Structures are given as structure tokens and as C-alpha cells.
Coordinates of N, CA and C in Angstrom, one line a residue:
M462 N 107.1 120.1 138.1 CA 108.7 120.6 137.9 C 109.5 119.6 138.8
S463 N 110.5 119.0 138.1 CA 111.3 118.0 138.9 C 112.3 118.7 139.9
P464 N 112.7 117.9 140.8 CA 113.7 118.6 141.8 C 115.1 119.1 141.0
M465 N 115.6 118.7 140.0 CA 116.6 119.0 139.2 C 116.4 120.3 138.6
Y466 N 115.6 120.4 138.2 CA 115.1 122.0 137.3 C 114.7 122.8 138.4
F467 N 114.5 122.5 139.5 CA 113.9 123.5 140.7 C 115.2 124.1 141.3
S468 N 116.2 123.0 141.4 CA 117.6 123.4 141.9 C 118.2 124.3 141.1
F469 N 118.2 124.1 139.8 CA 118.9 124.9 138.7 C 118.3 126.3 138.6
T470 N 116.9 126.5 138.6 CA 116.2 127.6 138.6 C 116.3 128.4 139.8
S471 N 116.5 127.8 141.1 CA 116.7 128.5 142.3 C 118.0 128.9 142.4
A472 N 119.0 128.1 142.1 CA 120.4 128.7 142.0 C 120.7 129.8 141.2
F473 N 119.9 130.0 139.9 CA 120.2 131.0 139.2 C 119.2 132.2 139.6
I474 N 118.3 132.0 140.1 CA 117.4 133.0 141.0 C 118.0 133.6 141.9
L475 N 118.7 132.9 142.5 CA 119.7 133.3 143.9 C 120.7 134.3 143.6
G476 N 121.5 133.7 142.5 CA 122.5 134.7 141.9 C 122.2 136.0 141.4
L477 N 120.9 135.7 140.7 CA 120.3 137.1 140.1 C 119.9 138.2 141.3
M478 N 119.2 137.7 142.3 CA 118.8 138.3 143.4 C 120.2 139.0 144.2
G479 N 121.4 138.0 144.4 CA 122.5 138.6 144.9 C 123.1 139.6 144.1
L480 N 123.0 139.6 142.8 CA 123.4 140.7 142.0 C 122.8 141.9 142.1
A481 N 121.7 141.8 142.2 CA 120.5 142.8 142.2 C 120.4 143.6 143.5
F482 N 120.5 142.8 144.6 CA 120.5 143.3 146.0 C 121.9 143.6 146.9
N483 N 122.9 142.8 146.5 CA 124.0 143.2 147.1 C 124.9 143.9 146.1
R484 N 125.0 145.0 146.3 CA 125.7 146.0 145.3 C 126.7 146.7 146.1
S485 N 127.5 146.1 147.0 CA 128.3 146.8 148.0 C 129.7 146.8 147.4
H486 N 130.4 145.6 147.2 CA 131.5 145.2 146.7 C 131.6 144.6 145.0
L487 N 132.5 145.2 144.4 CA 132.6 144.5 143.0 C 132.9 142.9 142.9
L488 N 133.7 142.6 144.0 CA 134.0 141.1 144.1 C 132.7 140.2 144.2
S489 N 131.6 140.6 145.0 CA 130.5 140.0 145.5 C 129.6 140.0 144.1
A490 N 129.5 141.2 143.4 CA 129.1 141.0 141.9 C 129.5 140.0 141.0
L491 N 130.8 140.0 140.9 CA 131.4 139.0 140.1 C 131.2 137.5 140.5
L492 N 131.1 137.4 141.7 CA 130.9 136.1 142.2 C 129.5 135.6 141.8
C493 N 128.4 136.3 142.0 CA 127.1 136.3 141.6 C 127.0 135.7 140.3
L494 N 127.8 136.7 139.4 CA 127.8 136.4 138.1 C 128.3 135.0 137.5
E495 N 129.6 134.8 138.2 CA 129.9 133.6 137.9 C 129.1 132.4 138.5
G496 N 128.5 132.5 139.6 CA 127.6 131.4 140.0 C 126.4 131.3 139.0
M497 N 126.0 132.4 138.4 CA 124.9 132.3 137.3 C 125.3 131.7 136.3
M498 N 126.6 131.8 135.9 CA 127.2 131.1 134.5 C 127.4 129.8 134.7
L499 N 127.8 129.4 136.0 CA 127.9 128.0 136.3 C 126.7 127.1 136.4
T500 N 125.7 127.7 136.6 CA 124.5 127.2 136.7 C 123.9 127.0 135.3
L501 N 124.1 127.9 134.3 CA 123.5 127.9 133.1 C 124.5 126.6 132.5
F502 N 125.7 126.8 132.8 CA 126.7 125.6 132.3 C 126.4 124.5 132.3
I503 N 126.1 124.0 133.7 CA 125.4 122.8 134.2 C 124.1 122.5 133.4
A504 N 123.0 123.2 133.3 CA 121.8 123.2 132.8 C 122.1 122.7 131.4
T505 N 122.9 123.4 130.5 CA 123.0 123.2 129.3 C 123.6 122.0 128.9
A506 N 124.7 121.5 130.0 CA 125.4 120.3 129.8 C 124.4 119.2 130.0
I507 N 123.5 119.2 131.0 CA 122.6 118.3 131.4 C 121.4 118.2 130.2
W508 N 121.2 119.2 129.7 CA 120.2 119.4 128.6 C 120.6 118.7 127.2
S509 N 122.1 118.9 126.9 CA 122.3 118.3 125.6 C 122.8 116.9 125.9
M510 N 123.0 116.5 127.1 CA 123.1 115.0 127.5 C 121.7 114.2 127.4
T511 N 120.8 114.7 127.8 CA 119.4 114.2 127.7 C 118.8 114.3 126.2
L512 N 119.5 115.2 125.4 CA 119.0 115.1 123.9 C 119.8 114.1 123.0
N513 N 120.9 113.5 123.6 CA 121.8 112.8 122.9 C 121.9 113.1 121.5
S514 N 122.4 114.4 121.2 CA 122.5 115.1 120.0 C 124.0 115.5 120.1
T515 N 124.7 115.2 118.9 CA 125.9 115.7 118.8 C 126.4 117.0 118.3
S516 N 125.3 117.8 118.0 CA 125.1 119.1 117.6 C 125.1 120.1 118.6
S517 N 124.3 119.5 119.8 CA 124.0 120.5 120.8 C 125.2 120.4 122.1
S518 N 126.0 119.4 122.0 CA 127.0 119.1 122.8 C 128.0 120.2 122.7
I519 N 128.1 121.0 121.8 CA 129.3 122.1 122.0 C 128.7 123.2 122.7
V520 N 127.5 123.5 122.8 CA 127.0 124.7 123.7 C 127.6 124.9 124.9
P521 N 127.8 124.0 125.8 CA 128.3 124.0 127.0 C 129.6 124.4 126.9
M522 N 130.3 123.9 126.3 CA 131.8 124.3 125.9 C 131.9 126.0 125.7
I523 N 131.1 126.2 124.6 CA 131.1 127.7 124.4 C 130.7 128.4 125.6
L524 N 129.8 128.2 126.0 CA 129.4 128.7 127.3 C 130.4 129.0 128.5
L525 N 131.3 128.0 128.8 CA 132.2 127.6 129.6 C 133.3 128.8 129.1
T526 N 133.4 128.8 127.8 CA 134.5 129.7 127.4 C 134.3 131.2 127.5
F527 N 132.9 131.5 127.2 CA 132.6 132.6 127.8 C 132.7 133.0 129.0
S528 N 132.2 132.4 129.9 CA 132.5 132.3 131.4 C 133.7 132.5 131.9
A529 N 134.9 132.0 131.1 CA 136.1 132.2 131.7 C 136.6 133.6 131.2
C530 N 136.3 133.9 129.9 CA 136.5 135.3 129.6 C 135.8 136.3 130.4
E531 N 134.5 136.1 130.8 CA 133.9 137.1 131.6 C 134.5 137.3 132.9
A532 N 135.0 136.0 133.6 CA 135.8 136.1 134.7 C 137.1 136.7 134.8
S533 N 137.8 136.5 133.6 CA 139.1 137.3 133.8 C 139.0 138.8 133.2
A534 N 138.1 139.1 132.5 CA 137.8 140.5 132.3 C 137.4 141.2 133.5
G535 N 136.6 140.5 134.3 CA 136.0 141.1 135.6 C 137.2 140.9 136.7
L536 N 138.2 140.3 136.7 CA 139.2 140.3 137.6 C 140.2 141.6 137.2
A537 N 140.1 141.7 135.9 CA 141.0 142.8 135.3 C 140.6 144.0 135.7
I538 N 139.1 144.1 135.7 CA 138.5 145.3 136.1 C 138.5 145.7 137.8
L539 N 138.5 144.4 138.5 CA 138.9 144.5 140.0 C 140.0 145.0 140.1
V540 N 141.1 144.5 139.7 CA 142.6 145.0 140.0 C 142.8 146.4 139.6
A541 N 142.1 146.7 138.5 CA 142.3 148.1 138.2 C 141.8 149.0 139.0
A542 N 140.5 148.8 139.6 CA 139.7 149.6 140.5 C 140.2 149.5 141.7
S543 N 140.8 148.4 142.1 CA 141.3 148.5 143.6 C 142.7 149.1 143.7
R544 N 143.3 149.3 142.6 CA 144.7 150.1 142.7 C 144.4 151.5 142.4
S545 N 143.4 151.9 141.5 CA 143.1 153.4 141.3 C 142.2 153.8 142.4
H546 N 141.2 153.3 143.0 CA 140.4 153.8 144.3 C 140.7 153.3 145.5
G547 N 141.5 152.2 145.6 CA 141.8 151.8 146.7 C 141.0 150.8 147.7
S548 N 139.9 150.6 147.0 CA 139.1 149.5 147.5 C 138.1 149.1 146.4
D549 N 137.2 148.1 146.6 CA 136.6 147.3 145.3 C 134.8 148.1 145.9
K550 N 134.8 148.8 146.5 CA 133.5 149.2 146.8 C 132.8 150.0 145.7
L551 N 131.7 149.5 145.4 CA 131.0 150.0 144.0 C 130.6 151.6 144.3
Q552 N 130.2 152.0 145.6 CA 130.1 153.3 145.7 C 131.0 154.6 145.2
N553 N 132.5 153.9 145.6 CA 133.4 154.8 145.0 C 133.8 154.8 143.6
L554 N 133.2 153.9 142.8 CA 133.6 153.9 141.3 C 132.3 154.6 140.9
N555 N 132.6 155.7 140.3 CA 131.8 156.8 139.8 C 132.3 157.2 138.3
L556 N 131.5 156.8 137.5 CA 131.8 156.9 135.8 C 131.9 158.5 135.5
L557 N 131.1 159.2 136.4 CA 131.5 161.0 135.8 C 132.8 161.5 136.6
Q558 N 133.5 160.9 137.2 CA 134.7 161.4 137.8 C 135.9 161.2 136.4
C559 N 137.0 162.2 136.6 CA 137.9 162.0 135.5 C 138.9 161.0 136.0

């Protein structure tokens, strides 16, 4: 495995581990998701550049668009949760409460 692929794989795995193990704040979970999406964007951009195909060059842009939509939805949820519950701690956000 080349060092470039190893670094992309390790960055994605670190983001996934941060999302799985660090579940105290919603903001840290959103940052881990954003890091994973940026890693996927860079990996698909490099993959489409190595293929030299025009049909696969749109895939990184679509992924970046979905990443921006995910980030805006996550920030809207973060603002709504912090206004209604007072903090962004995930322990305070219980779906069973009215």
C-alpha cells in the first residue's frame, strides 16, 4: 500500500473512531463526520485524476455538495439543540422526551 493511500485510509479510520468513541458533544461528532467526508472527497478527486476520465470527474463535486448539505443540516440541528436544551451534550438529547 502506498503512503498516500495509507494516509487517506488512516484519516478516514481516525474520523470513524472519533465518531464511535467520542460521543460526548454533538459538535465533535459533526467535526468527525466532516473530516470523514473531506477525506472521501480528496480520495475521489485523486482517483478521478489518475483515471483521466471526464465521466468520473463529476463524482468529487457531487460528494462535496452532499458534504456541504450535511454540514448545514448538522449546524441547524446543533443550533436547535443548544437553544432548546442549553448545551450540545449528547446525553441531554433524549428522543423519548416530549
